[in-house]
PDB file of C-alpha atoms in Angstrom:
ATOM      1  CA  MET D   1      -6.821  14.691   4.437  1.00 98.00           C
ATOM      2  CA  ARG D   2      -6.840  16.945   1.381  1.00 98.00           C
ATOM      3  CA  THR D   3      -8.573  16.097  -1.898  1.00 99.00           C
ATOM      4  CA  PHE D   4      -7.195  17.352  -5.216  1.00 99.00           C
ATOM      5  CA  THR D   5      -8.686  16.995  -8.679  1.00 98.00           C
ATOM      6  CA  GLY D   6      -6.357  19.267 -10.641  1.00 97.00           C
ATOM      7  CA  PRO D   7      -2.654  18.583 -11.263  1.00 98.00           C
ATOM      8  CA  HIS D   8      -1.590  22.208 -10.811  1.00 97.00           C
ATOM      9  CA  THR D   9      -3.165  22.640  -7.374  1.00 98.00           C
ATOM     10  CA  LEU D  10      -1.691  19.323  -6.245  1.00 99.00           C
ATOM     11  CA  TYR D  11       1.760  20.303  -7.503  1.00 98.00           C
ATOM     12  CA  SER D  12       1.575  23.567  -5.547  1.00 99.00           C
ATOM     13  CA  PHE D  13       0.643  21.586  -2.421  1.00 99.00           C
ATOM     14  CA  VAL D  14       3.560  19.199  -2.973  1.00 99.00           C
ATOM     15  CA  MET D  15       6.032  22.058  -3.389  1.00 99.00           C
ATOM     16  CA  ARG D  16       4.863  23.567  -0.087  1.00 99.00           C
ATOM     17  CA  GLN D  17       5.429  20.226   1.636  1.00 99.00           C
ATOM     18  CA  LYS D  18       8.909  19.931   0.141  1.00 98.00           C
ATOM     19  CA  ARG D  19       9.844  23.464   1.182  1.00 99.00           C
ATOM     20  CA  ALA D  20       8.862  22.449   4.705  1.00 99.00           C
ATOM     21  CA  GLY D  21      11.367  19.586   4.484  1.00 98.00           C
ATOM     22  CA  LYS D  22       8.814  16.793   4.103  1.00 99.00           C
ATOM     23  CA  ARG D  23       9.403  13.588   2.153  1.00 99.00           C
ATOM     24  CA  ILE D  24       6.602  12.663  -0.242  1.00 99.00           C
ATOM     25  CA  GLY D  25       5.255   9.130  -0.658  1.00 99.00           C
ATOM     26  CA  LEU D  26       3.012   8.230  -3.610  1.00 99.00           C
ATOM     27  CA  VAL D  27       0.673   5.250  -3.867  1.00 99.00           C
ATOM     28  CA  PRO D  28      -0.763   5.097  -7.414  1.00 99.00           C
ATOM     29  CA  THR D  29      -4.073   3.200  -7.614  1.00 99.00           C
ATOM     30  CA  MET D  30      -7.085   2.798  -9.869  1.00 98.00           C
ATOM     31  CA  GLY D  31      -9.339   2.898  -6.834  1.00 98.00           C
ATOM     32  CA  TYR D  32     -11.726   0.340  -5.354  1.00 98.00           C
ATOM     33  CA  LEU D  33      -9.176  -0.014  -2.583  1.00 98.00           C
ATOM     34  CA  HIS D  34      -8.572  -3.288  -0.747  1.00 98.00           C
ATOM     35  CA  GLU D  35      -6.140  -4.446   1.932  1.00 98.00           C
ATOM     36  CA  GLY D  36      -3.377  -4.736  -0.634  1.00 98.00           C
ATOM     37  CA  HIS D  37      -3.638  -1.032  -1.445  1.00 99.00           C
ATOM     38  CA  LEU D  38      -3.975  -0.154   2.230  1.00 99.00           C
ATOM     39  CA  SER D  39      -0.754  -2.021   3.033  1.00 99.00           C
ATOM     40  CA  LEU D  40       1.041   0.241   0.531  1.00 99.00           C
ATOM     41  CA  ILE D  41      -0.448   3.365   2.127  1.00 99.00           C
ATOM     42  CA  LYS D  42       0.560   2.171   5.601  1.00 99.00           C
ATOM     43  CA  LYS D  43       4.108   1.474   4.403  1.00 99.00           C
ATOM     44  CA  ALA D  44       4.301   4.926   2.800  1.00 99.00           C
ATOM     45  CA  HIS D  45       3.013   6.469   6.040  1.00 99.00           C
ATOM     46  CA  ILE D  46       5.868   4.824   7.954  1.00 99.00           C
ATOM     47  CA  ASP D  47       8.545   5.807   5.431  1.00 99.00           C
ATOM     48  CA  THR D  48       7.554   9.352   4.470  1.00 99.00           C
ATOM     49  CA  ASP D  49       6.043  12.539   5.900  1.00 99.00           C
ATOM     50  CA  CYS D  50       3.262  13.193   3.384  1.00 99.00           C
ATOM     51  CA  VAL D  51       1.401  10.364   1.637  1.00 99.00           C
ATOM     52  CA  ILE D  52      -0.482  11.005  -1.607  1.00 99.00           C
ATOM     53  CA  VAL D  53      -2.854   8.355  -2.966  1.00 99.00           C
ATOM     54  CA  SER D  54      -3.870   8.742  -6.592  1.00 99.00           C
ATOM     55  CA  ILE D  55      -7.207   7.296  -7.685  1.00 99.00           C
ATOM     56  CA  PHE D  56      -7.485   7.213 -11.466  1.00 99.00           C
ATOM     57  CA  VAL D  57      -8.866   4.529 -13.762  1.00 98.00           C
ATOM     58  CA  ASN D  58      -6.344   5.073 -16.532  1.00 98.00           C
ATOM     59  CA  PRO D  59      -8.092   4.664 -19.895  1.00 97.00           C
ATOM     60  CA  ILE D  60      -4.951   4.254 -21.986  1.00 98.00           C
ATOM     61  CA  GLN D  61      -3.851   1.050 -20.243  1.00 98.00           C
ATOM     62  CA  PHE D  62      -7.049  -0.778 -21.224  1.00 97.00           C
ATOM     63  CA  GLY D  63      -7.220  -2.535 -24.576  1.00 92.00           C
ATOM     64  CA  GLN D  64     -10.186  -2.995 -26.865  1.00 89.00           C
ATOM     65  CA  GLY D  65     -12.750  -5.306 -25.284  1.00 89.00           C
ATOM     66  CA  GLU D  66     -11.273  -4.952 -21.783  1.00 96.00           C
ATOM     67  CA  ASP D  67     -13.132  -3.822 -18.663  1.00 95.00           C
ATOM     68  CA  LEU D  68     -12.613  -0.023 -18.628  1.00 97.00           C
ATOM     69  CA  ALA D  69     -16.332   0.784 -18.392  1.00 95.00           C
ATOM     70  CA  ALA D  70     -17.038  -2.012 -15.898  1.00 95.00           C
ATOM     71  CA  TYR D  71     -14.022  -1.419 -13.640  1.00 97.00           C
ATOM     72  CA  PRO D  72     -15.377  -1.058 -10.074  1.00 97.00           C
ATOM     73  CA  ARG D  73     -15.500   2.454  -8.642  1.00 97.00           C
ATOM     74  CA  ASN D  74     -16.471   3.869  -5.228  1.00 98.00           C
ATOM     75  CA  ILE D  75     -14.699   7.157  -4.574  1.00 98.00           C
ATOM     76  CA  ALA D  76     -16.392   7.923  -1.229  1.00 98.00           C
ATOM     77  CA  ARG D  77     -15.378   4.532   0.169  1.00 99.00           C
ATOM     78  CA  ASP D  78     -11.859   4.888  -1.225  1.00 99.00           C
ATOM     79  CA  LYS D  79     -11.343   8.278   0.411  1.00 99.00           C
ATOM     80  CA  LYS D  80     -12.497   6.960   3.779  1.00 99.00           C
ATOM     81  CA  LEU D  81     -10.197   3.930   3.607  1.00 99.00           C
ATOM     82  CA  ALA D  82      -7.223   5.975   2.401  1.00 99.00           C
ATOM     83  CA  LYS D  83      -7.607   8.416   5.279  1.00 99.00           C
ATOM     84  CA  ILE D  84      -7.788   5.633   7.870  1.00 99.00           C
ATOM     85  CA  ALA D  85      -4.659   4.002   6.395  1.00 99.00           C
ATOM     86  CA  GLY D  86      -2.666   7.217   6.717  1.00 99.00           C
ATOM     87  CA  ALA D  87      -3.054   9.207   3.494  1.00 99.00           C
ATOM     88  CA  ASP D  88      -2.525  12.958   3.750  1.00 99.00           C
ATOM     89  CA  ALA D  89      -3.960  13.710   0.315  1.00 99.00           C
ATOM     90  CA  VAL D  90      -5.850  11.986  -2.471  1.00 99.00           C
ATOM     91  CA  PHE D  91      -5.516  12.942  -6.116  1.00 99.00           C
ATOM     92  CA  ILE D  92      -8.600  12.172  -8.208  1.00 99.00           C
ATOM     93  CA  PRO D  93      -8.001  13.670 -11.651  1.00 98.00           C
ATOM     94  CA  SER D  94     -10.278  13.510 -14.661  1.00 98.00           C
ATOM     95  CA  ALA D  95      -9.149  11.808 -17.855  1.00 98.00           C
ATOM     96  CA  GLU D  96      -9.261  15.234 -19.528  1.00 98.00           C
ATOM     97  CA  SER D  97      -6.818  16.747 -17.035  1.00 97.00           C
ATOM     98  CA  MET D  98      -4.400  13.841 -17.391  1.00 98.00           C
ATOM     99  CA  TYR D  99      -4.701  13.628 -21.176  1.00 98.00           C
ATOM    100  CA  PRO D 100      -5.813  16.937 -22.724  1.00 97.00           C
ATOM    101  CA  PRO D 101      -6.876  16.875 -26.392  1.00 97.00           C
ATOM    102  CA  ASP D 102      -3.389  17.772 -27.650  1.00 97.00           C
ATOM    103  CA  TYR D 103      -1.584  15.201 -25.475  1.00 98.00           C
ATOM    104  CA  SER D 104       0.947  13.233 -27.561  1.00 98.00           C
ATOM    105  CA  VAL D 105       3.801  11.852 -25.410  1.00 98.00           C
ATOM    106  CA  TYR D 106       3.825   8.152 -24.485  1.00 98.00           C
ATOM    107  CA  VAL D 107       6.460   6.062 -22.721  1.00 98.00           C
ATOM    108  CA  THR D 108       7.392   2.568 -23.902  1.00 98.00           C
ATOM    109  CA  GLU D 109       9.710   0.066 -22.195  1.00 98.00           C
ATOM    110  CA  ARG D 110      11.081  -2.522 -24.629  1.00 97.00           C
ATOM    111  CA  ASN D 111      12.570  -5.437 -22.682  1.00 97.00           C
ATOM    112  CA  LEU D 112      10.701  -6.297 -19.485  1.00 98.00           C
ATOM    113  CA  SER D 113       7.383  -5.592 -21.220  1.00 98.00           C
ATOM    114  CA  LYS D 114       7.811  -7.730 -24.324  1.00 97.00           C
ATOM    115  CA  ARG D 115       6.507 -10.990 -22.819  1.00 98.00           C
ATOM    116  CA  TRP D 116       3.753 -12.232 -20.504  1.00 98.00           C
ATOM    117  CA  CYS D 117       1.134  -9.539 -19.818  1.00 98.00           C
ATOM    118  CA  GLY D 118       2.817  -7.290 -22.379  1.00 94.00           C
ATOM    119  CA  GLU D 119       2.284  -9.894 -25.084  1.00 95.00           C
ATOM    120  CA  HIS D 120      -1.303 -10.638 -24.109  1.00 95.00           C
ATOM    121  CA  ARG D 121      -2.347  -7.009 -23.470  1.00 97.00           C
ATOM    122  CA  GLN D 122      -0.881  -5.011 -26.339  1.00 94.00           C
ATOM    123  CA  GLY D 123      -0.176  -1.399 -25.366  1.00 96.00           C
ATOM    124  CA  HIS D 124      -0.970  -2.005 -21.705  1.00 98.00           C
ATOM    125  CA  PHE D 125       2.449  -1.197 -20.305  1.00 98.00           C
ATOM    126  CA  THR D 126       2.829   1.888 -22.496  1.00 98.00           C
ATOM    127  CA  GLY D 127      -0.353   3.135 -20.832  1.00 98.00           C
ATOM    128  CA  VAL D 128       0.972   2.221 -17.386  1.00 98.00           C
ATOM    129  CA  CYS D 129       4.378   3.864 -17.891  1.00 99.00           C
ATOM    130  CA  THR D 130       2.795   6.992 -19.327  1.00 99.00           C
ATOM    131  CA  VAL D 131       0.339   7.526 -16.489  1.00 99.00           C
ATOM    132  CA  VAL D 132       2.906   6.749 -13.800  1.00 99.00           C
ATOM    133  CA  LEU D 133       5.393   9.201 -15.293  1.00 99.00           C
ATOM    134  CA  ARG D 134       2.623  11.822 -15.347  1.00 98.00           C
ATOM    135  CA  LEU D 135       1.888  11.094 -11.680  1.00 99.00           C
ATOM    136  CA  PHE D 136       5.578  11.289 -10.805  1.00 99.00           C
ATOM    137  CA  SER D 137       5.766  14.682 -12.535  1.00 98.00           C
ATOM    138  CA  VAL D 138       2.776  16.065 -10.634  1.00 98.00           C
ATOM    139  CA  CYS D 139       3.486  14.512  -7.227  1.00 99.00           C
ATOM    140  CA  ALA D 140       7.312  14.672  -7.244  1.00 99.00           C
ATOM    141  CA  PRO D 141       7.505  11.724  -4.825  1.00 99.00           C
ATOM    142  CA  ASP D 142      10.624  10.677  -2.971  1.00 99.00           C
ATOM    143  CA  CYS D 143       9.207   7.145  -2.795  1.00 99.00           C
ATOM    144  CA  ALA D 144       6.483   5.382  -4.791  1.00 99.00           C
ATOM    145  CA  TYR D 145       4.884   2.120  -3.690  1.00 99.00           C
ATOM    146  CA  PHE D 146       3.815  -0.810  -5.869  1.00 99.00           C
ATOM    147  CA  GLY D 147       2.585  -4.291  -4.972  1.00 98.00           C
ATOM    148  CA  GLN D 148       4.377  -7.402  -6.174  1.00 98.00           C
ATOM    149  CA  LYS D 149       1.165  -9.051  -7.371  1.00 98.00           C
ATOM    150  CA  ASP D 150       1.705  -7.011 -10.539  1.00 98.00           C
ATOM    151  CA  ILE D 151       5.414  -7.863 -10.505  1.00 98.00           C
ATOM    152  CA  GLN D 152       5.954  -7.227 -14.212  1.00 98.00           C
ATOM    153  CA  GLN D 153       4.411  -3.767 -13.869  1.00 98.00           C
ATOM    154  CA  ALA D 154       6.445  -3.019 -10.740  1.00 99.00           C
ATOM    155  CA  LEU D 155       9.757  -4.012 -12.342  1.00 98.00           C
ATOM    156  CA  ILE D 156       8.953  -1.981 -15.465  1.00 98.00           C
ATOM    157  CA  ILE D 157       8.245   1.121 -13.369  1.00 99.00           C
ATOM    158  CA  GLN D 158      11.454   0.545 -11.434  1.00 99.00           C
ATOM    159  CA  LYS D 159      13.379   0.318 -14.725  1.00 99.00           C
ATOM    160  CA  MET D 160      11.702   3.469 -16.059  1.00 99.00           C
ATOM    161  CA  ALA D 161      12.779   5.383 -12.967  1.00 99.00           C
ATOM    162  CA  ILE D 162      16.373   4.186 -13.396  1.00 98.00           C
ATOM    163  CA  ASP D 163      16.620   4.770 -17.146  1.00 99.00           C
ATOM    164  CA  LEU D 164      15.044   8.251 -17.038  1.00 99.00           C
ATOM    165  CA  PHE D 165      17.062   9.355 -13.979  1.00 99.00           C
ATOM    166  CA  LEU D 166      13.867   9.989 -12.031  1.00 99.00           C
ATOM    167  CA  PRO D 167      14.599  11.090  -8.441  1.00 98.00           C
ATOM    168  CA  VAL D 168      12.228   8.540  -6.916  1.00 99.00           C
ATOM    169  CA  SER D 169      12.754   5.264  -5.074  1.00 99.00           C
ATOM    170  CA  VAL D 170      10.319   2.628  -6.379  1.00 99.00           C
ATOM    171  CA  VAL D 171       9.442   0.409  -3.410  1.00 99.00           C
ATOM    172  CA  LEU D 172       8.114  -3.102  -4.114  1.00 99.00           C
ATOM    173  CA  CYS D 173       5.794  -4.415  -1.403  1.00 99.00           C
ATOM    174  CA  PRO D 174       4.597  -7.966  -0.604  1.00 98.00           C
ATOM    175  CA  ILE D 175       1.483  -9.536  -2.102  1.00 99.00           C
ATOM    176  CA  ILE D 176      -1.469  -9.377   0.287  1.00 99.00           C
ATOM    177  CA  ARG D 177      -3.745 -12.419   0.157  1.00 99.00           C
ATOM    178  CA  GLU D 178      -7.190 -13.400   1.350  1.00 98.00           C
ATOM    179  CA  HIS D 179      -7.344 -15.946   4.174  1.00 98.00           C
ATOM    180  CA  ASP D 180      -7.523 -18.765   1.615  1.00 98.00           C
ATOM    181  CA  GLY D 181      -4.574 -17.554  -0.462  1.00 98.00           C
ATOM    182  CA  LEU D 182      -6.278 -15.679  -3.295  1.00 99.00           C
ATOM    183  CA  ALA D 183      -4.235 -12.584  -4.130  1.00 99.00           C
ATOM    184  CA  MET D 184      -6.234  -9.450  -3.368  1.00 98.00           C
ATOM    185  CA  SER D 185      -7.402  -7.634  -6.490  1.00 98.00           C
ATOM    186  CA  SER D 186     -10.096  -5.093  -7.278  1.00 97.00           C
ATOM    187  CA  ARG D 187     -11.232  -7.457 -10.039  1.00 97.00           C
ATOM    188  CA  ASN D 188     -12.076 -10.221  -7.539  1.00 98.00           C
ATOM    189  CA  VAL D 189     -15.447  -8.506  -7.157  1.00 97.00           C
ATOM    190  CA  TYR D 190     -16.351  -9.771 -10.641  1.00 98.00           C
ATOM    191  CA  LEU D 191     -16.224 -13.415  -9.514  1.00 98.00           C
ATOM    192  CA  SER D 192     -19.416 -15.363  -8.862  1.00 98.00           C
ATOM    193  CA  PRO D 193     -19.432 -17.607  -5.754  1.00 98.00           C
ATOM    194  CA  SER D 194     -18.484 -20.666  -7.808  1.00 99.00           C
ATOM    195  CA  GLU D 195     -15.809 -18.740  -9.706  1.00 99.00           C
ATOM    196  CA  ARG D 196     -14.427 -17.444  -6.417  1.00 99.00           C
ATOM    197  CA  LEU D 197     -13.840 -21.067  -5.379  1.00 99.00           C
ATOM    198  CA  ASP D 198     -12.306 -21.899  -8.757  1.00 99.00           C
ATOM    199  CA  ALA D 199      -9.944 -18.916  -8.427  1.00 99.00           C
ATOM    200  CA  LEU D 200      -8.166 -20.672  -5.564  1.00 99.00           C
ATOM    201  CA  VAL D 201      -6.408 -22.899  -8.101  1.00 99.00           C
ATOM    202  CA  LEU D 202      -3.982 -20.063  -8.908  1.00 99.00           C
ATOM    203  CA  TYR D 203      -2.461 -20.080  -5.440  1.00 99.00           C
ATOM    204  CA  LYS D 204      -2.772 -23.867  -5.183  1.00 99.00           C
ATOM    205  CA  ALA D 205      -0.749 -24.220  -8.377  1.00 99.00           C
ATOM    206  CA  LEU D 206       1.915 -21.783  -7.177  1.00 99.00           C
ATOM    207  CA  THR D 207       2.292 -23.407  -3.764  1.00 99.00           C
ATOM    208  CA  HIS D 208       2.374 -26.842  -5.423  1.00 99.00           C
ATOM    209  CA  ALA D 209       5.292 -25.643  -7.536  1.00 99.00           C
ATOM    210  CA  VAL D 210       7.120 -24.277  -4.486  1.00 99.00           C
ATOM    211  CA  ALA D 211       6.678 -27.582  -2.658  1.00 99.00           C
ATOM    212  CA  ARG D 212       7.986 -29.537  -5.648  1.00 99.00           C
ATOM    213  CA  PHE D 213      10.936 -27.145  -5.994  1.00 99.00           C
ATOM    214  CA  LYS D 214      11.819 -27.791  -2.353  1.00 98.00           C
ATOM    215  CA  GLU D 215      11.675 -31.529  -3.119  1.00 99.00           C
ATOM    216  CA  GLY D 216      14.362 -31.017  -5.763  1.00 98.00           C
ATOM    217  CA  ILE D 217      12.317 -30.635  -8.940  1.00 98.00           C
ATOM    218  CA  PHE D 218      14.034 -27.833 -10.881  1.00 99.00           C
ATOM    219  CA  SER D 219      12.703 -28.436 -14.404  1.00 99.00           C
ATOM    220  CA  ALA D 220      10.533 -25.539 -15.561  1.00 99.00           C
ATOM    221  CA  GLY D 221       8.787 -27.789 -18.056  1.00 98.00           C
ATOM    222  CA  GLN D 222       7.845 -30.360 -15.432  1.00 98.00           C
ATOM    223  CA  LEU D 223       6.618 -27.775 -12.928  1.00 98.00           C
ATOM    224  CA  THR D 224       4.547 -25.831 -15.456  1.00 98.00           C
ATOM    225  CA  GLY D 225       2.994 -29.103 -16.597  1.00 98.00           C
ATOM    226  CA  GLU D 226       2.026 -29.996 -13.040  1.00 99.00           C
ATOM    227  CA  MET D 227       0.686 -26.485 -12.421  1.00 99.00           C
ATOM    228  CA  ASN D 228      -1.372 -26.743 -15.596  1.00 99.00           C
ATOM    229  CA  ALA D 229      -2.953 -29.934 -14.265  1.00 99.00           C
ATOM    230  CA  VAL D 230      -3.801 -28.262 -10.935  1.00 99.00           C
ATOM    231  CA  ILE D 231      -5.441 -25.294 -12.653  1.00 99.00           C
ATOM    232  CA  GLN D 232      -7.411 -27.483 -15.063  1.00 98.00           C
ATOM    233  CA  THR D 233      -9.281 -28.993 -12.104  1.00 98.00           C
ATOM    234  CA  ALA D 234     -11.326 -25.758 -12.023  1.00 99.00           C
ATOM    235  CA  SER D 235     -14.042 -25.898 -14.662  1.00 97.00           C
ATOM    236  CA  SER D 236     -14.134 -22.143 -15.285  1.00 98.00           C
ATOM    237  CA  ALA D 237     -10.352 -21.712 -15.600  1.00 99.00           C
ATOM    238  CA  ARG D 238      -8.628 -20.905 -18.894  1.00 99.00           C
ATOM    239  CA  ILE D 239      -4.853 -20.531 -18.721  1.00 98.00           C
ATOM    240  CA  GLU D 240      -3.326 -17.554 -20.514  1.00 98.00           C
ATOM    241  CA  TYR D 241       0.234 -18.295 -19.491  1.00 97.00           C
ATOM    242  CA  ILE D 242       2.366 -20.034 -16.875  1.00 98.00           C
ATOM    243  CA  ALA D 243       5.987 -18.891 -16.895  1.00 98.00           C
ATOM    244  CA  CYS D 244       9.126 -19.756 -14.957  1.00 98.00           C
ATOM    245  CA  VAL D 245      11.374 -16.703 -15.173  1.00 98.00           C
ATOM    246  CA  ASP D 246      14.477 -14.990 -13.898  1.00 98.00           C
ATOM    247  CA  GLY D 247      13.352 -12.887 -10.943  1.00 98.00           C
ATOM    248  CA  LYS D 248      14.997  -9.701 -12.222  1.00 98.00           C
ATOM    249  CA  THR D 249      14.856  -9.859 -16.030  1.00 98.00           C
ATOM    250  CA  LEU D 250      11.620 -11.894 -16.353  1.00 98.00           C
ATOM    251  CA  GLU D 251      13.292 -13.898 -19.120  1.00 98.00           C
ATOM    252  CA  PRO D 252      12.153 -17.541 -19.254  1.00 98.00           C
ATOM    253  CA  VAL D 253      14.368 -20.170 -17.640  1.00 99.00           C
ATOM    254  CA  GLU D 254      14.526 -23.913 -18.212  1.00 98.00           C
ATOM    255  CA  THR D 255      16.059 -24.768 -14.842  1.00 99.00           C
ATOM    256  CA  LEU D 256      14.754 -23.099 -11.696  1.00 98.00           C
ATOM    257  CA  SER D 257      16.887 -21.809  -8.840  1.00 98.00           C
ATOM    258  CA  SER D 258      16.393 -19.580  -5.809  1.00 98.00           C
ATOM    259  CA  GLY D 259      15.468 -16.070  -6.921  1.00 98.00           C
ATOM    260  CA  CYS D 260      13.423 -17.229  -9.892  1.00 98.00           C
ATOM    261  CA  ARG D 261       9.725 -16.426 -10.081  1.00 99.00           C
ATOM    262  CA  ILE D 262       6.742 -18.319 -11.370  1.00 99.00           C
ATOM    263  CA  LEU D 263       4.154 -16.097 -13.056  1.00 98.00           C
ATOM    264  CA  LEU D 264       0.676 -16.965 -14.213  1.00 98.00           C
ATOM    265  CA  ALA D 265      -2.362 -15.374 -15.771  1.00 98.00           C
ATOM    266  CA  VAL D 266      -5.649 -17.268 -15.761  1.00 99.00           C
ATOM    267  CA  ARG D 267      -9.165 -16.347 -16.780  1.00 98.00           C
ATOM    268  CA  ILE D 268     -11.790 -17.524 -14.323  1.00 99.00           C
ATOM    269  CA  GLY D 269     -14.951 -17.169 -16.348  1.00 98.00           C
ATOM    270  CA  THR D 270     -14.517 -13.735 -17.918  1.00 97.00           C
ATOM    271  CA  THR D 271     -12.273 -12.380 -15.132  1.00 98.00           C
ATOM    272  CA  ARG D 272      -8.555 -12.201 -15.814  1.00 98.00           C
ATOM    273  CA  LEU D 273      -6.454 -12.865 -12.702  1.00 98.00           C
ATOM    274  CA  ILE D 274      -2.680 -12.772 -12.282  1.00 98.00           C
ATOM    275  CA  ASP D 275      -0.425 -14.038  -9.509  1.00 99.00           C
ATOM    276  CA  ASN D 276       3.189 -15.007  -8.940  1.00 99.00           C
ATOM    277  CA  ILE D 277       5.532 -16.428  -6.354  1.00 99.00           C
ATOM    278  CA  LEU D 278       9.244 -16.046  -5.625  1.00 99.00           C
ATOM    279  CA  LEU D 279      11.342 -19.175  -5.175  1.00 98.00           C
TER     280      LEU D 279
END
């Protein structure tokens, strides 16, 4: 497995692979890899001939007062896990190489990003779109892999690729969960033992809603109210939003049907967690 820190040397490597007829798969990450990330790498390894994993804690997608400085990092561990999962190269750029002092181009999506995490984390998705477009430019992937835990992010990236005529297929992969249902996230490491137990209310609320939907309860208002009650049983939980949305546009719906999604963001103590489920 090759390690690259500079965009120009990585681009030269990618062009050599393409001249040899190889398809490139990209898995963008912020590091501190877990089984969710590894499932993306394994999928890319099946689909493509050369898998690149980027490891970059992107400063411009963090807002004021967020956890940029505290975000967990362990590059040596990440490289070992990426190699085992099937990565052919890792790209570990510096912030200076991604955003030189004269950098001035940013990418903003205006529809999918206007609600939910976009409303609560101002500027977040501009930072995400900008870094992903930079990675697409350097890595020239045929396919790029994103997990559905961050479904709003994944759909925004998919829309960016379509609207900008980017020659990349954005592949959305299933949420990977712990044995007790908690969606895997690098931020789970922040949780204390008691908070880790409280965090289970996210998945409990989502599965409660699915069960009620199957019983014939289609009212978004009723289901969000019941989910709110489930989450409030955890003393450390503070709800940021619960949303019943169209599965493609992420616009809110009043009456649920198959293909809709339920999204939620909840703070457990100081840790912000997100999750969702498809009906």
